Amino acid sequence: KDRIYHKVQWCGVQFLQTPEDVLLLAEAVWKTRPKLIVECGVWGGGGLILYSSLLNLLWGHEGEVVGVDVDLSHARPAVSAHPFGHRVTFIEGSSTAPGILQAISEKASRVESVMVVLDRDHSRNHVRAELEAYAPLIRPGGYLVAMDGIMNILHDVPGGHPSWREDNPESAVVDFLRTHPEFERDISMSQLGMTYAPGGFLKRKS
């Protein structure tokens, strides 16, 4: 059964986010003006089109969006055929695979600002590994975003799972912040009240 967030689109492409989180992600891009945006977990591809359209507004022909996923069969056709799909690069595989990390690090080394959104495998261990791997790419003032931290709250609702109480992105964020004082939660990015990423917008201080 489709959830309400299954009906969300950006410029005609499915985007698996609540409308509030679409606005927050767009605000984060506009505030920090990255020239490289990496989305790990792309689903229908609407996020890639959102970021591409915002980079078009910010930089014209400059800027790149990278979509990383183990299965791109759903997103690739819609994005590749889209008017804003021209600046999107697809990389198929695990977001923590050494070869993929090296390719993205090389891209990041050529720009002044990078934003990374983590939104696929929401297990604690995987998100913790992603946070560790992508943190060095974020410049001061930039965002590293871990989506779906709300899972720990939803572990006992219909459709939830008891394991979510501990095995979730929020637990990974807590672990990460203990050893990375250069990052902090930007609580202003929960200002709309409804978000699947409460406290998940991590801003680099230094």
mmCIF file of C-alpha atoms in Angstrom:
data_model
loop_
_atom_site.group_PDB
_atom_site.id
_atom_site.type_symbol
_atom_site.label_atom_id
_atom_site.label_comp_id
_atom_site.label_asym_id
_atom_site.label_seq_id
_atom_site.Cartn_x
_atom_site.Cartn_y
_atom_site.Cartn_z
ATOM 1 C CA LYS A 1 0.000 0.000 0.000
ATOM 2 C CA ASP A 2 1.328 3.405 -0.952
ATOM 3 C CA ARG A 3 2.179 5.798 1.841
ATOM 4 C CA ILE A 4 1.588 9.510 1.471
ATOM 5 C CA TYR A 5 5.294 10.099 0.911
ATOM 6 C CA HIS A 6 5.163 7.714 -2.072
ATOM 7 C CA LYS A 7 3.112 10.384 -3.805
ATOM 8 C CA VAL A 8 5.753 13.110 -3.437
ATOM 9 C CA GLN A 9 7.494 14.181 -6.636
ATOM 10 C CA TRP A 10 10.016 16.773 -7.678
ATOM 11 C CA CYS A 11 9.594 18.019 -11.258
ATOM 12 C CA GLY A 12 7.662 14.847 -12.078
ATOM 13 C CA VAL A 13 10.060 12.285 -10.566
ATOM 14 C CA GLN A 14 9.214 10.219 -7.469
ATOM 15 C CA PHE A 15 10.952 11.416 -4.324
ATOM 16 C CA LEU A 16 10.653 9.214 -1.234
ATOM 17 C CA GLN A 17 10.514 12.034 1.322
ATOM 18 C CA THR A 18 7.890 13.927 3.233
ATOM 19 C CA PRO A 19 7.140 17.374 1.762
ATOM 20 C CA GLU A 20 8.664 18.958 4.874
ATOM 21 C CA ASP A 21 11.945 17.121 4.376
ATOM 22 C CA VAL A 22 12.006 18.144 0.705
ATOM 23 C CA LEU A 23 11.889 21.764 1.875
ATOM 24 C CA LEU A 24 14.591 21.211 4.495
ATOM 25 C CA LEU A 25 16.933 19.520 2.038
ATOM 26 C CA ALA A 26 16.380 22.332 -0.446
ATOM 27 C CA GLU A 27 17.081 24.909 2.255
ATOM 28 C CA ALA A 28 20.325 23.134 3.195
ATOM 29 C CA VAL A 29 21.493 23.283 -0.421
ATOM 30 C CA TRP A 30 20.566 26.936 -0.778
ATOM 31 C CA LYS A 31 22.295 27.898 2.480
ATOM 32 C CA THR A 32 25.567 26.095 1.809
ATOM 33 C CA ARG A 33 25.798 26.345 -1.998
ATOM 34 C CA PRO A 34 27.666 23.096 -2.669
ATOM 35 C CA LYS A 35 29.069 22.302 -6.087
ATOM 36 C CA LEU A 36 28.949 18.571 -5.426
ATOM 37 C CA ILE A 37 25.974 16.790 -3.841
ATOM 38 C CA VAL A 38 26.160 13.065 -3.142
ATOM 39 C CA GLU A 39 23.007 11.073 -2.417
ATOM 40 C CA CYS A 40 23.492 7.535 -1.122
ATOM 41 C CA GLY A 41 20.207 5.728 -1.750
ATOM 42 C CA VAL A 42 18.293 7.289 -4.645
ATOM 43 C CA TRP A 43 15.051 5.248 -4.925
ATOM 44 C CA GLY A 44 12.997 6.887 -7.715
ATOM 45 C CA GLY A 45 15.523 9.622 -8.421
ATOM 46 C CA GLY A 46 13.489 12.642 -7.300
ATOM 47 C CA GLY A 47 16.204 13.710 -4.869
ATOM 48 C CA LEU A 48 18.752 13.754 -7.663
ATOM 49 C CA ILE A 49 16.475 15.973 -9.729
ATOM 50 C CA LEU A 50 15.840 18.259 -6.745
ATOM 51 C CA TYR A 51 19.565 18.751 -6.194
ATOM 52 C CA SER A 52 20.259 19.164 -9.897
ATOM 53 C CA SER A 53 17.549 21.813 -10.283
ATOM 54 C CA LEU A 54 18.897 23.727 -7.279
ATOM 55 C CA LEU A 55 22.449 23.601 -8.608
ATOM 56 C CA ASN A 56 21.090 24.943 -11.873
ATOM 57 C CA LEU A 57 19.643 27.923 -10.000
ATOM 58 C CA LEU A 58 22.841 28.445 -8.010
ATOM 59 C CA TRP A 59 25.565 27.832 -10.561
ATOM 60 C CA GLY A 60 24.094 27.572 -14.049
ATOM 61 C CA HIS A 61 26.065 24.908 -15.892
ATOM 62 C CA GLU A 62 28.419 24.155 -12.989
ATOM 63 C CA GLY A 63 27.915 21.606 -10.221
ATOM 64 C CA GLU A 64 27.448 17.855 -10.121
ATOM 65 C CA VAL A 65 25.084 15.429 -8.400
ATOM 66 C CA VAL A 66 26.205 11.864 -7.722
ATOM 67 C CA GLY A 67 23.661 9.126 -7.030
ATOM 68 C CA VAL A 68 24.970 5.974 -5.338
ATOM 69 C CA ASP A 69 22.886 2.831 -4.914
ATOM 70 C CA VAL A 70 23.187 -0.929 -5.210
ATOM 71 C CA ASP A 71 20.233 -0.902 -7.632
ATOM 72 C CA LEU A 72 19.714 2.017 -10.005
ATOM 73 C CA SER A 73 17.181 0.329 -12.287
ATOM 74 C CA HIS A 74 14.265 2.415 -11.002
ATOM 75 C CA ALA A 75 15.972 5.810 -10.906
ATOM 76 C CA ARG A 76 18.283 5.775 -13.897
ATOM 77 C CA PRO A 77 15.652 5.833 -16.704
ATOM 78 C CA ALA A 78 13.606 8.651 -15.173
ATOM 79 C CA VAL A 79 16.615 10.781 -14.299
ATOM 80 C CA SER A 80 18.524 10.225 -17.527
ATOM 81 C CA ALA A 81 15.536 11.344 -19.599
ATOM 82 C CA HIS A 82 14.830 14.406 -17.453
ATOM 83 C CA PRO A 83 15.808 17.973 -18.456
ATOM 84 C CA PHE A 84 17.740 18.292 -15.163
ATOM 85 C CA GLY A 85 19.364 14.871 -15.490
ATOM 86 C CA HIS A 86 22.375 16.099 -17.431
ATOM 87 C CA ARG A 87 24.484 16.885 -14.349
ATOM 88 C CA VAL A 88 23.733 13.599 -12.551
ATOM 89 C CA THR A 89 26.368 10.866 -12.375
ATOM 90 C CA PHE A 90 25.296 7.367 -11.303
ATOM 91 C CA ILE A 91 27.554 4.986 -9.392
ATOM 92 C CA GLU A 92 26.141 1.514 -8.770
ATOM 93 C CA GLY A 93 27.329 -0.354 -5.705
ATOM 94 C CA SER A 94 27.709 0.007 -1.953
ATOM 95 C CA SER A 95 28.224 3.539 -0.679
ATOM 96 C CA THR A 96 31.076 2.320 1.513
ATOM 97 C CA ALA A 97 32.932 0.312 -1.144
ATOM 98 C CA PRO A 98 36.562 1.531 -1.359
ATOM 99 C CA GLY A 99 36.454 2.119 -5.115
ATOM 100 C CA ILE A 100 33.281 4.180 -4.877
ATOM 101 C CA LEU A 101 34.633 6.235 -1.994
ATOM 102 C CA GLN A 102 37.813 6.919 -3.941
ATOM 103 C CA ALA A 103 35.883 8.077 -7.011
ATOM 104 C CA ILE A 104 33.724 10.429 -4.943
ATOM 105 C CA SER A 105 36.722 11.728 -2.974
ATOM 106 C CA GLU A 106 38.424 12.657 -6.225
ATOM 107 C CA LYS A 107 35.369 14.614 -7.327
ATOM 108 C CA ALA A 108 35.153 16.320 -3.914
ATOM 109 C CA SER A 109 38.801 17.391 -4.077
ATOM 110 C CA ARG A 110 38.023 19.562 -7.104
ATOM 111 C CA VAL A 111 35.277 21.700 -5.515
ATOM 112 C CA GLU A 112 34.963 24.111 -2.600
ATOM 113 C CA SER A 113 31.799 22.746 -0.992
ATOM 114 C CA VAL A 114 30.203 19.292 -0.717
ATOM 115 C CA MET A 115 26.907 18.045 0.724
ATOM 116 C CA VAL A 116 26.206 14.356 1.385
ATOM 117 C CA VAL A 117 22.807 12.771 2.073
ATOM 118 C CA LEU A 118 22.688 9.227 3.499
ATOM 119 C CA ASP A 119 19.351 7.568 2.773
ATOM 120 C CA ARG A 120 19.525 3.900 1.870
ATOM 121 C CA ASP A 121 20.616 1.200 4.322
ATOM 122 C CA HIS A 122 19.386 2.573 7.650
ATOM 123 C CA SER A 123 21.065 0.037 9.927
ATOM 124 C CA ARG A 124 23.172 1.482 12.723
ATOM 125 C CA ASN A 125 26.414 -0.127 11.561
ATOM 126 C CA HIS A 126 26.044 0.893 7.930
ATOM 127 C CA VAL A 127 25.124 4.494 8.668
ATOM 128 C CA ARG A 128 27.975 4.722 11.166
ATOM 129 C CA ALA A 129 30.384 3.496 8.479
ATOM 130 C CA GLU A 130 28.967 5.997 5.980
ATOM 131 C CA LEU A 131 29.304 8.885 8.421
ATOM 132 C CA GLU A 132 32.929 7.986 9.041
ATOM 133 C CA ALA A 133 33.663 7.597 5.338
ATOM 134 C CA TYR A 134 32.021 10.789 4.087
ATOM 135 C CA ALA A 135 32.829 13.161 6.972
ATOM 136 C CA PRO A 136 36.264 14.104 5.541
ATOM 137 C CA LEU A 137 34.577 15.407 2.372
ATOM 138 C CA ILE A 138 32.509 18.032 4.222
ATOM 139 C CA ARG A 139 34.019 21.501 4.506
ATOM 140 C CA PRO A 140 33.276 23.852 7.441
ATOM 141 C CA GLY A 141 29.672 25.016 7.212
ATOM 142 C CA GLY A 142 28.649 22.063 5.054
ATOM 143 C CA TYR A 143 26.089 19.345 5.774
ATOM 144 C CA LEU A 144 26.341 15.585 6.224
ATOM 145 C CA VAL A 145 22.733 14.409 6.467
ATOM 146 C CA ALA A 146 21.572 11.092 7.929
ATOM 147 C CA MET A 147 17.931 10.499 7.033
ATOM 148 C CA ASP A 148 15.347 8.356 8.848
ATOM 149 C CA GLY A 149 16.595 8.731 12.393
ATOM 150 C CA ILE A 150 12.915 8.677 13.328
ATOM 151 C CA MET A 151 12.999 4.869 13.095
ATOM 152 C CA ASN A 152 13.795 4.590 16.804
ATOM 153 C CA ILE A 153 10.517 6.358 17.589
ATOM 154 C CA LEU A 154 8.513 4.158 15.219
ATOM 155 C CA HIS A 155 9.797 0.762 16.375
ATOM 156 C CA ASP A 156 6.491 -0.185 18.020
ATOM 157 C CA VAL A 157 3.969 1.178 15.508
ATOM 158 C CA PRO A 158 2.238 -0.851 12.752
ATOM 159 C CA GLY A 159 4.816 -1.476 10.063
ATOM 160 C CA GLY A 160 7.706 -0.891 12.457
ATOM 161 C CA HIS A 161 10.096 -3.446 13.926
ATOM 162 C CA PRO A 162 11.347 -3.942 17.513
ATOM 163 C CA SER A 163 14.965 -3.922 16.311
ATOM 164 C CA TRP A 164 14.566 -0.307 15.166
ATOM 165 C CA ARG A 165 14.705 0.819 18.779
ATOM 166 C CA GLU A 166 18.499 0.424 18.752
ATOM 167 C CA ASP A 167 19.316 -0.349 15.131
ATOM 168 C CA ASN A 168 18.699 2.983 13.422
ATOM 169 C CA PRO A 169 20.493 6.029 11.960
ATOM 170 C CA GLU A 170 19.988 8.106 15.119
ATOM 171 C CA SER A 171 22.044 5.618 17.125
ATOM 172 C CA ALA A 172 24.763 5.892 14.477
ATOM 173 C CA VAL A 173 24.682 9.698 14.715
ATOM 174 C CA VAL A 174 25.045 9.584 18.503
ATOM 175 C CA ASP A 175 28.084 7.308 18.172
ATOM 176 C CA PHE A 176 29.590 9.486 15.460
ATOM 177 C CA LEU A 177 29.237 12.764 17.355
ATOM 178 C CA ARG A 178 31.024 11.309 20.390
ATOM 179 C CA THR A 179 34.234 11.064 18.390
ATOM 180 C CA HIS A 180 33.738 13.914 15.913
ATOM 181 C CA PRO A 181 33.458 17.210 17.807
ATOM 182 C CA GLU A 182 34.013 19.047 14.531
ATOM 183 C CA PHE A 183 30.368 18.253 13.699
ATOM 184 C CA GLU A 184 27.186 19.374 15.463
ATOM 185 C CA ARG A 185 23.470 18.875 14.993
ATOM 186 C CA ASP A 186 21.775 21.818 13.296
ATOM 187 C CA ILE A 187 18.540 21.815 15.272
ATOM 188 C CA SER A 188 17.162 24.638 13.133
ATOM 189 C CA MET A 189 16.685 22.028 10.415
ATOM 190 C CA SER A 190 13.915 20.430 12.488
ATOM 191 C CA GLN A 191 12.007 23.711 12.565
ATOM 192 C CA LEU A 192 8.988 22.438 10.616
ATOM 193 C CA GLY A 193 8.202 19.873 13.311
ATOM 194 C CA MET A 194 7.544 17.019 10.869
ATOM 195 C CA THR A 195 10.753 15.389 9.709
ATOM 196 C CA TYR A 196 12.073 11.865 9.214
ATOM 197 C CA ALA A 197 15.538 13.131 10.136
ATOM 198 C CA PRO A 198 15.224 14.806 13.565
ATOM 199 C CA GLY A 199 18.730 15.889 14.501
ATOM 200 C CA GLY A 200 20.087 14.275 11.349
ATOM 201 C CA PHE A 201 21.404 17.429 9.676
ATOM 202 C CA LEU A 202 25.020 17.431 10.851
ATOM 203 C CA LYS A 203 26.927 20.633 10.211
ATOM 204 C CA ARG A 204 30.693 20.815 10.176
ATOM 205 C CA LYS A 205 31.973 23.500 12.555
ATOM 206 C CA SER A 206 35.684 23.302 11.787
#
